[in-house]
PDB file of C-alpha atoms (C1' of nucleotides) in Angstrom:
ATOM      1  CA  UNK O  19     118.363  83.722 117.686  1.00 69.00           C
ATOM      2  CA  UNK O  20     116.944  85.904 115.131  1.00 94.00           C
ATOM      3  CA  UNK O  21     114.908  88.548 115.462  1.00 97.00           C
ATOM      4  CA  UNK O  22     111.034  87.540 114.854  1.00 98.00           C
ATOM      5  CA  UNK O  23     109.696  88.214 110.964  1.00 97.00           C
ATOM      6  CA  UNK O  24     107.437  90.259 109.401  1.00 97.00           C
ATOM      7  CA  UNK O  25     104.819  87.384 109.618  1.00 98.00           C
ATOM      8  CA  UNK O  26     104.589  87.565 113.713  1.00 98.00           C
ATOM      9  CA  UNK O  27     103.541  91.324 113.479  1.00 98.00           C
ATOM     10  CA  UNK O  28     101.173  91.138 110.660  1.00 98.00           C
ATOM     11  CA  UNK O  29      98.126  89.373 112.336  1.00 98.00           C
ATOM     12  CA  UNK O  30      94.294  91.025 112.994  1.00 98.00           C
ATOM     13  CA  UNK O  31      94.549  90.098 116.989  1.00 98.00           C
ATOM     14  CA  UNK O  32      96.649  92.763 119.006  1.00 98.00           C
ATOM     15  CA  UNK O  33      95.554  90.790 122.270  1.00 98.00           C
ATOM     16  CA  UNK O  34      96.628  88.055 120.701  1.00 98.00           C
ATOM     17  CA  UNK O  35      99.947  88.799 119.828  1.00 98.00           C
ATOM     18  CA  UNK O  36     100.133  90.683 122.808  1.00 98.00           C
ATOM     19  CA  UNK O  37     100.274  88.178 125.126  1.00 98.00           C
ATOM     20  CA  UNK O  38     102.636  86.568 122.850  1.00 98.00           C
ATOM     21  CA  UNK O  39     105.052  89.489 123.453  1.00 98.00           C
ATOM     22  CA  UNK O  40     105.274  88.324 127.429  1.00 98.00           C
ATOM     23  CA  UNK O  41     108.099  86.475 127.508  1.00 98.00           C
ATOM     24  CA  UNK O  42     109.880  87.703 124.665  1.00 98.00           C
ATOM     25  CA  UNK O  43     113.524  89.479 124.484  1.00 98.00           C
ATOM     26  CA  UNK O  44     113.871  93.123 123.194  1.00 98.00           C
ATOM     27  CA  UNK O  45     117.485  94.032 122.323  1.00 98.00           C
ATOM     28  CA  UNK O  46     118.284  97.634 121.169  1.00 98.00           C
ATOM     29  CA  UNK O  47     122.350  98.454 119.545  1.00 98.00           C
ATOM     30  CA  UNK O  48     122.476 102.590 120.282  1.00 97.00           C
ATOM     31  CA  UNK O  49     125.435 103.948 120.345  1.00 95.00           C
ATOM     32  CA  UNK O  50     127.473 100.997 120.136  1.00 96.00           C
ATOM     33  CA  UNK O  51     126.038  99.348 123.152  1.00 97.00           C
ATOM     34  CA  UNK O  52     123.986  96.168 122.942  1.00 98.00           C
ATOM     35  CA  UNK O  53     121.348  96.265 125.370  1.00 98.00           C
ATOM     36  CA  UNK O  54     118.354  93.704 126.475  1.00 98.00           C
ATOM     37  CA  UNK O  55     115.398  92.560 128.410  1.00 98.00           C
ATOM     38  CA  UNK O  56     112.789  90.322 128.887  1.00 98.00           C
ATOM     39  CA  UNK O  57     109.320  91.848 127.890  1.00 98.00           C
ATOM     40  CA  UNK O  58     107.152  91.290 131.267  1.00 98.00           C
ATOM     41  CA  UNK O  59     104.531  94.045 130.791  1.00 98.00           C
ATOM     42  CA  UNK O  60     102.249  94.730 127.355  1.00 98.00           C
ATOM     43  CA  UNK O  61      99.619  96.589 126.795  1.00 98.00           C
ATOM     44  CA  UNK O  62      97.537  96.329 122.996  1.00 98.00           C
ATOM     45  CA  UNK O  63      95.503  99.595 121.460  1.00 98.00           C
ATOM     46  CA  UNK O  64      94.045  99.503 118.252  1.00 98.00           C
ATOM     47  CA  UNK O  65      92.729 101.519 115.742  1.00 97.00           C
ATOM     48  CA  UNK O  66      89.262 100.456 115.691  1.00 96.00           C
ATOM     49  CA  UNK O  67      86.338  99.780 118.701  1.00 94.00           C
ATOM     50  CA  UNK O  68      89.191 101.574 121.447  1.00 97.00           C
ATOM     51  CA  UNK O  69      88.915 105.164 122.398  1.00 97.00           C
ATOM     52  CA  UNK O  70      91.805 104.304 124.409  1.00 98.00           C
ATOM     53  CA  UNK O  71      93.773 104.176 121.275  1.00 98.00           C
ATOM     54  CA  UNK O  72      95.268 107.328 119.353  1.00 98.00           C
ATOM     55  CA  UNK O  73      94.292 106.248 116.465  1.00 98.00           C
ATOM     56  CA  UNK O  74      90.987 105.644 117.898  1.00 97.00           C
ATOM     57  CA  UNK O  75      87.744 105.568 114.566  1.00 96.00           C
ATOM     58  CA  UNK O  76      90.712 105.104 112.566  1.00 96.00           C
ATOM     59  CA  UNK O  77      92.173 108.549 113.072  1.00 97.00           C
ATOM     60  CA  UNK O  78      95.103 109.669 110.994  1.00 97.00           C
ATOM     61  CA  UNK O  79      97.326 112.679 111.733  1.00 97.00           C
ATOM     62  CA  UNK O  80     101.067 113.071 111.472  1.00 96.00           C
ATOM     63  CA  UNK O  81     101.760 110.972 114.831  1.00 97.00           C
ATOM     64  CA  UNK O  82      99.428 108.083 114.298  1.00 98.00           C
ATOM     65  CA  UNK O  83     100.146 107.989 110.796  1.00 98.00           C
ATOM     66  CA  UNK O  84     103.289 104.577 111.110  1.00 98.00           C
ATOM     67  CA  UNK O  85     100.170 102.995 113.395  1.00 98.00           C
ATOM     68  CA  UNK O  86      98.408 102.238 109.670  1.00 98.00           C
ATOM     69  CA  UNK O  87     101.653 101.127 108.376  1.00 98.00           C
ATOM     70  CA  UNK O  88     102.316  96.771 108.118  1.00 98.00           C
ATOM     71  CA  UNK O  89     103.323  95.393 110.929  1.00 98.00           C
ATOM     72  CA  UNK O  90     106.668  94.919 112.237  1.00 98.00           C
ATOM     73  CA  UNK O  91     107.526  98.718 112.979  1.00 98.00           C
ATOM     74  CA  UNK O  92     108.113 100.926 116.402  1.00 98.00           C
ATOM     75  CA  UNK O  93     106.020 103.672 117.628  1.00 98.00           C
ATOM     76  CA  UNK O  94     108.236 105.752 119.460  1.00 98.00           C
ATOM     77  CA  UNK O  95     106.276 109.154 121.130  1.00 98.00           C
ATOM     78  CA  UNK O  96     106.829 112.225 123.736  1.00 97.00           C
ATOM     79  CA  UNK O  97     104.169 112.009 126.670  1.00 97.00           C
ATOM     80  CA  UNK O  98     103.660 114.919 128.695  1.00 96.00           C
ATOM     81  CA  UNK O  99     106.085 116.483 127.214  1.00 96.00           C
ATOM     82  CA  UNK O 100     109.314 114.012 128.268  1.00 97.00           C
ATOM     83  CA  UNK O 101     108.917 110.661 128.172  1.00 98.00           C
ATOM     84  CA  UNK O 102     109.715 108.632 125.406  1.00 98.00           C
ATOM     85  CA  UNK O 103     106.814 105.177 125.087  1.00 98.00           C
ATOM     86  CA  UNK O 104     107.847 102.518 122.226  1.00 98.00           C
ATOM     87  CA  UNK O 105     104.857 100.914 120.859  1.00 98.00           C
ATOM     88  CA  UNK O 106     105.092  97.712 117.989  1.00 98.00           C
ATOM     89  CA  UNK O 107     102.937  98.064 115.698  1.00 98.00           C
ATOM     90  CA  UNK O 108     100.986  95.816 114.234  1.00 98.00           C
ATOM     91  CA  UNK O 109      97.891  94.167 111.876  1.00 98.00           C
ATOM     92  CA  UNK O 110      98.393  94.629 107.827  1.00 98.00           C
ATOM     93  CA  UNK O 111      98.409  97.790 106.241  1.00 98.00           C
ATOM     94  CA  UNK O 112      95.769  99.993 107.177  1.00 98.00           C
ATOM     95  CA  UNK O 113      94.713  98.428 110.390  1.00 98.00           C
ATOM     96  CA  UNK O 114      96.052 100.549 113.252  1.00 98.00           C
ATOM     97  CA  UNK O 115      96.864  98.833 116.282  1.00 98.00           C
ATOM     98  CA  UNK O 116      99.595  98.709 118.543  1.00 98.00           C
ATOM     99  CA  UNK O 117     101.120  96.745 121.525  1.00 98.00           C
ATOM    100  CA  UNK O 118     103.239  99.148 124.124  1.00 98.00           C
ATOM    101  CA  UNK O 119     106.159  97.798 125.833  1.00 98.00           C
ATOM    102  CA  UNK O 120     105.444  98.951 129.183  1.00 98.00           C
ATOM    103  CA  UNK O 121     108.036  96.752 131.565  1.00 98.00           C
ATOM    104  CA  UNK O 122     111.305  94.091 131.042  1.00 98.00           C
ATOM    105  CA  UNK O 123     113.353  92.049 132.949  1.00 98.00           C
ATOM    106  CA  UNK O 124     116.887  93.721 132.275  1.00 98.00           C
ATOM    107  CA  UNK O 125     118.921  90.896 130.710  1.00 98.00           C
ATOM    108  CA  UNK O 126     122.222  92.161 129.259  1.00 98.00           C
ATOM    109  CA  UNK O 127     124.180  95.601 129.025  1.00 98.00           C
ATOM    110  CA  UNK O 128     123.181  96.360 132.564  1.00 98.00           C
ATOM    111  CA  UNK O 129     126.085  99.138 132.715  1.00 97.00           C
ATOM    112  CA  UNK O 130     124.909 101.034 129.955  1.00 98.00           C
ATOM    113  CA  UNK O 131     121.050 100.579 131.153  1.00 98.00           C
ATOM    114  CA  UNK O 132     122.101 101.702 134.221  1.00 98.00           C
ATOM    115  CA  UNK O 133     124.703 104.395 132.582  1.00 97.00           C
ATOM    116  CA  UNK O 134     121.941 106.025 130.606  1.00 97.00           C
ATOM    117  CA  UNK O 135     119.548 105.940 133.741  1.00 97.00           C
ATOM    118  CA  UNK O 136     121.775 107.852 135.332  1.00 96.00           C
ATOM    119  CA  UNK O 137     121.279 105.291 138.470  1.00 96.00           C
ATOM    120  CA  UNK O 138     123.681 102.983 140.898  1.00 95.00           C
ATOM    121  CA  UNK O 139     121.718 100.374 141.028  1.00 96.00           C
ATOM    122  CA  UNK O 140     118.474  97.993 139.078  1.00 97.00           C
ATOM    123  CA  UNK O 141     115.978  98.512 140.906  1.00 96.00           C
ATOM    124  CA  UNK O 142     112.547  99.627 138.627  1.00 97.00           C
ATOM    125  CA  UNK O 143     115.317 100.280 135.625  1.00 98.00           C
ATOM    126  CA  UNK O 144     112.863  99.390 133.495  1.00 98.00           C
ATOM    127  CA  UNK O 145     109.929  99.064 135.161  1.00 98.00           C
ATOM    128  CA  UNK O 146     107.833 101.442 133.521  1.00 98.00           C
ATOM    129  CA  UNK O 147     106.677 102.776 129.964  1.00 98.00           C
ATOM    130  CA  UNK O 148     109.346 105.876 129.850  1.00 98.00           C
ATOM    131  CA  UNK O 149     111.882 104.114 131.854  1.00 98.00           C
ATOM    132  CA  UNK O 150     112.595 101.222 130.050  1.00 98.00           C
ATOM    133  CA  UNK O 151     113.031 103.599 127.030  1.00 98.00           C
ATOM    134  CA  UNK O 152     115.671 104.973 129.002  1.00 98.00           C
ATOM    135  CA  UNK O 153     117.221 101.945 129.744  1.00 98.00           C
ATOM    136  CA  UNK O 154     117.381 100.603 126.006  1.00 98.00           C
ATOM    137  CA  UNK O 155     118.462 103.952 124.799  1.00 98.00           C
ATOM    138  CA  UNK O 156     115.282 104.361 122.601  1.00 98.00           C
ATOM    139  CA  UNK O 157     114.828 107.719 121.362  1.00 97.00           C
ATOM    140  CA  UNK O 158     112.007 109.676 119.323  1.00 97.00           C
ATOM    141  CA  UNK O 159     114.465 109.185 115.847  1.00 96.00           C
ATOM    142  CA  UNK O 160     112.731 105.672 116.257  1.00 98.00           C
ATOM    143  CA  UNK O 161     109.791 106.956 115.297  1.00 98.00           C
ATOM    144  CA  UNK O 162     108.953 104.365 112.427  1.00 97.00           C
ATOM    145  CA  UNK O 163     111.969 101.999 112.400  1.00 98.00           C
ATOM    146  CA  UNK O 164     112.144  97.892 111.216  1.00 98.00           C
ATOM    147  CA  UNK O 165     111.937  95.693 114.040  1.00 98.00           C
ATOM    148  CA  UNK O 166     113.825  93.322 111.822  1.00 93.00           C
ATOM    149  CA  UNK O 167     116.187  95.465 110.756  1.00 91.00           C
ATOM    150  CA  UNK O 168     118.537  97.991 112.579  1.00 94.00           C
ATOM    151  CA  UNK O 169     118.317  99.281 115.994  1.00 97.00           C
ATOM    152  CA  UNK O 170     115.500  97.292 118.070  1.00 98.00           C
ATOM    153  CA  UNK O 171     114.256  93.983 117.117  1.00 98.00           C
ATOM    154  CA  UNK O 172     112.818  91.579 119.273  1.00 98.00           C
ATOM    155  CA  UNK O 173     114.044  88.021 119.165  1.00 98.00           C
ATOM    156  CA  UNK O 174     111.560  84.546 120.619  1.00 98.00           C
ATOM    157  CA  UNK O 175     114.707  82.714 123.317  1.00 98.00           C
ATOM    158  CA  UNK O 176     112.537  80.075 124.564  1.00 97.00           C
ATOM    159  CA  UNK O 177     110.900  82.270 128.010  1.00 98.00           C
ATOM    160  CA  UNK O 178     107.621  80.462 128.890  1.00 97.00           C
ATOM    161  CA  UNK O 179     105.770  82.598 131.520  1.00 97.00           C
ATOM    162  CA  UNK O 180     104.604  81.331 134.940  1.00 94.00           C
ATOM    163  CA  UNK O 181     100.730  83.169 134.100  1.00 98.00           C
ATOM    164  CA  UNK O 182     100.125  85.628 132.246  1.00 98.00           C
ATOM    165  CA  UNK O 183      97.787  88.294 134.104  1.00 98.00           C
ATOM    166  CA  UNK O 184      95.068  90.577 132.447  1.00 98.00           C
ATOM    167  CA  UNK O 185      93.223  93.369 133.704  1.00 98.00           C
ATOM    168  CA  UNK O 186      93.056  97.415 132.209  1.00 97.00           C
ATOM    169  CA  UNK O 187      95.265  99.394 131.384  1.00 98.00           C
ATOM    170  CA  UNK O 188      97.309 102.116 133.072  1.00 98.00           C
ATOM    171  CA  UNK O 189      96.137 106.298 132.392  1.00 97.00           C
ATOM    172  CA  UNK O 190      93.923 105.826 130.011  1.00 97.00           C
ATOM    173  CA  UNK O 191      90.875 107.095 132.204  1.00 94.00           C
ATOM    174  CA  UNK O 192      89.617 109.187 129.923  1.00 94.00           C
ATOM    175  CA  UNK O 193      88.502 106.246 127.157  1.00 96.00           C
ATOM    176  CA  UNK O 194      85.179 105.686 129.111  1.00 94.00           C
ATOM    177  CA  UNK O 195      83.798 102.923 128.869  1.00 95.00           C
ATOM    178  CA  UNK O 196      87.053 101.496 126.247  1.00 97.00           C
ATOM    179  CA  UNK O 197      89.660 101.727 130.023  1.00 96.00           C
ATOM    180  CA  UNK O 198      87.428  99.104 131.214  1.00 96.00           C
ATOM    181  CA  UNK O 199      88.911  96.417 128.485  1.00 98.00           C
ATOM    182  CA  UNK O 200      91.714  94.131 130.305  1.00 98.00           C
ATOM    183  CA  UNK O 201      94.247  94.850 127.382  1.00 98.00           C
ATOM    184  CA  UNK O 202      96.920  94.760 129.856  1.00 98.00           C
ATOM    185  CA  UNK O 203      98.455  91.663 130.224  1.00 98.00           C
ATOM    186  CA  UNK O 204     101.670  91.026 132.663  1.00 98.00           C
ATOM    187  CA  UNK O 205     104.010  87.616 133.706  1.00 98.00           C
ATOM    188  CA  UNK O 206     102.442  86.697 136.825  1.00 98.00           C
ATOM    189  CA  UNK O 207     104.682  87.190 140.067  1.00 97.00           C
ATOM    190  CA  UNK O 208     107.505  88.870 138.234  1.00 98.00           C
ATOM    191  CA  UNK O 209     108.925  91.707 139.975  1.00 97.00           C
ATOM    192  CA  UNK O 210     109.971  94.234 137.254  1.00 98.00           C
ATOM    193  CA  UNK O 211     106.508  94.870 136.428  1.00 98.00           C
ATOM    194  CA  UNK O 212     105.504  98.916 136.981  1.00 97.00           C
ATOM    195  CA  UNK O 213     102.557  98.371 139.087  1.00 91.00           C
ATOM    196  CA  UNK O 214     101.578  94.953 139.215  1.00 85.00           C
TER     197      UNK O 214
ATOM    198  C1'  DC A  29      98.143 130.258 115.139  1.00 59.99           C
ATOM    199  C1'  DG A  30      97.436 129.321 119.904  1.00 59.99           C
ATOM    200  C1'  DA A  31      95.413 126.903 123.991  1.00 59.99           C
ATOM    201  C1'  DG A  32      94.990 122.911 125.898  1.00 59.99           C
ATOM    202  C1'  DC A  33      96.254 118.035 126.935  1.00 59.99           C
ATOM    203  C1'  DG A  34      99.020 113.658 127.974  1.00 59.99           C
ATOM    204  C1'  DA A  35      99.353 105.320 126.856  1.00 59.99           C
ATOM    205  C1'  DT A  36     104.285 109.469 132.873  1.00 59.99           C
ATOM    206  C1'  DT A  37     107.783 109.718 136.456  1.00 59.99           C
ATOM    207  C1'  DC A  38     109.026 111.586 140.807  1.00 59.99           C
ATOM    208  C1'  DG A  39     109.181 114.089 145.004  1.00 59.99           C
ATOM    209  C1'  DC A  40     107.361 116.507 148.841  1.00 59.99           C
TER     210       DC A  40
ATOM    211  C1'  DC V  28      99.208 114.814 145.326  1.00 59.99           C
ATOM    212  C1'  DG V  29     101.276 118.139 142.450  1.00 59.99           C
ATOM    213  C1'  DA V  30     104.366 119.578 139.424  1.00 59.99           C
ATOM    214  C1'  DA V  31     107.575 119.248 135.482  1.00 59.99           C
ATOM    215  C1'  DT V  32     107.196 120.605 129.968  1.00 59.99           C
ATOM    216  C1'  DC V  33     106.539 120.206 124.808  1.00 59.99           C
ATOM    217  C1'  DG V  34     105.107 118.115 120.733  1.00 59.99           C
ATOM    218  C1'  DC V  35     100.219 116.747 118.547  1.00 59.99           C
ATOM    219  C1'  DT V  36      95.514 118.125 117.776  1.00 59.99           C
ATOM    220  C1'  DC V  37      91.779 120.673 117.554  1.00 59.99           C
ATOM    221  C1'  DG V  38      89.150 125.056 117.121  1.00 59.99           C
ATOM    222  C1'  DG V  39      88.731 129.786 115.961  1.00 59.99           C
TER     223       DG V  39
END
DNA sequence: CGAGCGATTCGC
DNA sequence: CGAATCGCTCGG
């Protein structure tokens, strides 16, 4: 198996990419520990026509700058002063789109996930964007990291989602009408989804 | 240069 | 339901 090529990320339709990411496998190799999980829940964000996006109206700031780069990079940022959220940058250079990874189904490196999360059981350990970052060892230093060479990457391993549910995104009420966009996607019936 | 505010989580 | 907690963003 190999990491997804840039071509996968460098496409204009962010919701299409988001849906295709369901069932793919996110890998991390941090501190010599390999962990992996199947992506079961994502949300799409767009720099154009989406007030929920940090780069809405193509707003360039030091933080959003990475989203304007060519797809295939990691966008990791600090939320509520304590949580790291992991996104995948998509689209061509100049178009600030990204997909937030919201939940995984643990596959590999379970013992490292438990250790990093300081837990005894897997229950809910990767069900939520901040929690999966802890379990996978994703740090702020991964901001801008390439997703096909380095500590983070995504592979296709043949998993076929039973079905994909489309619904509204979580925690973006401030975005007004854009909060109504059905840009949250998750695998139907998967118990690792954060909020079914 | 300082006030306000989260793409969340956990515990009360 | 409210606190935790701090970098980013914007206004002055």
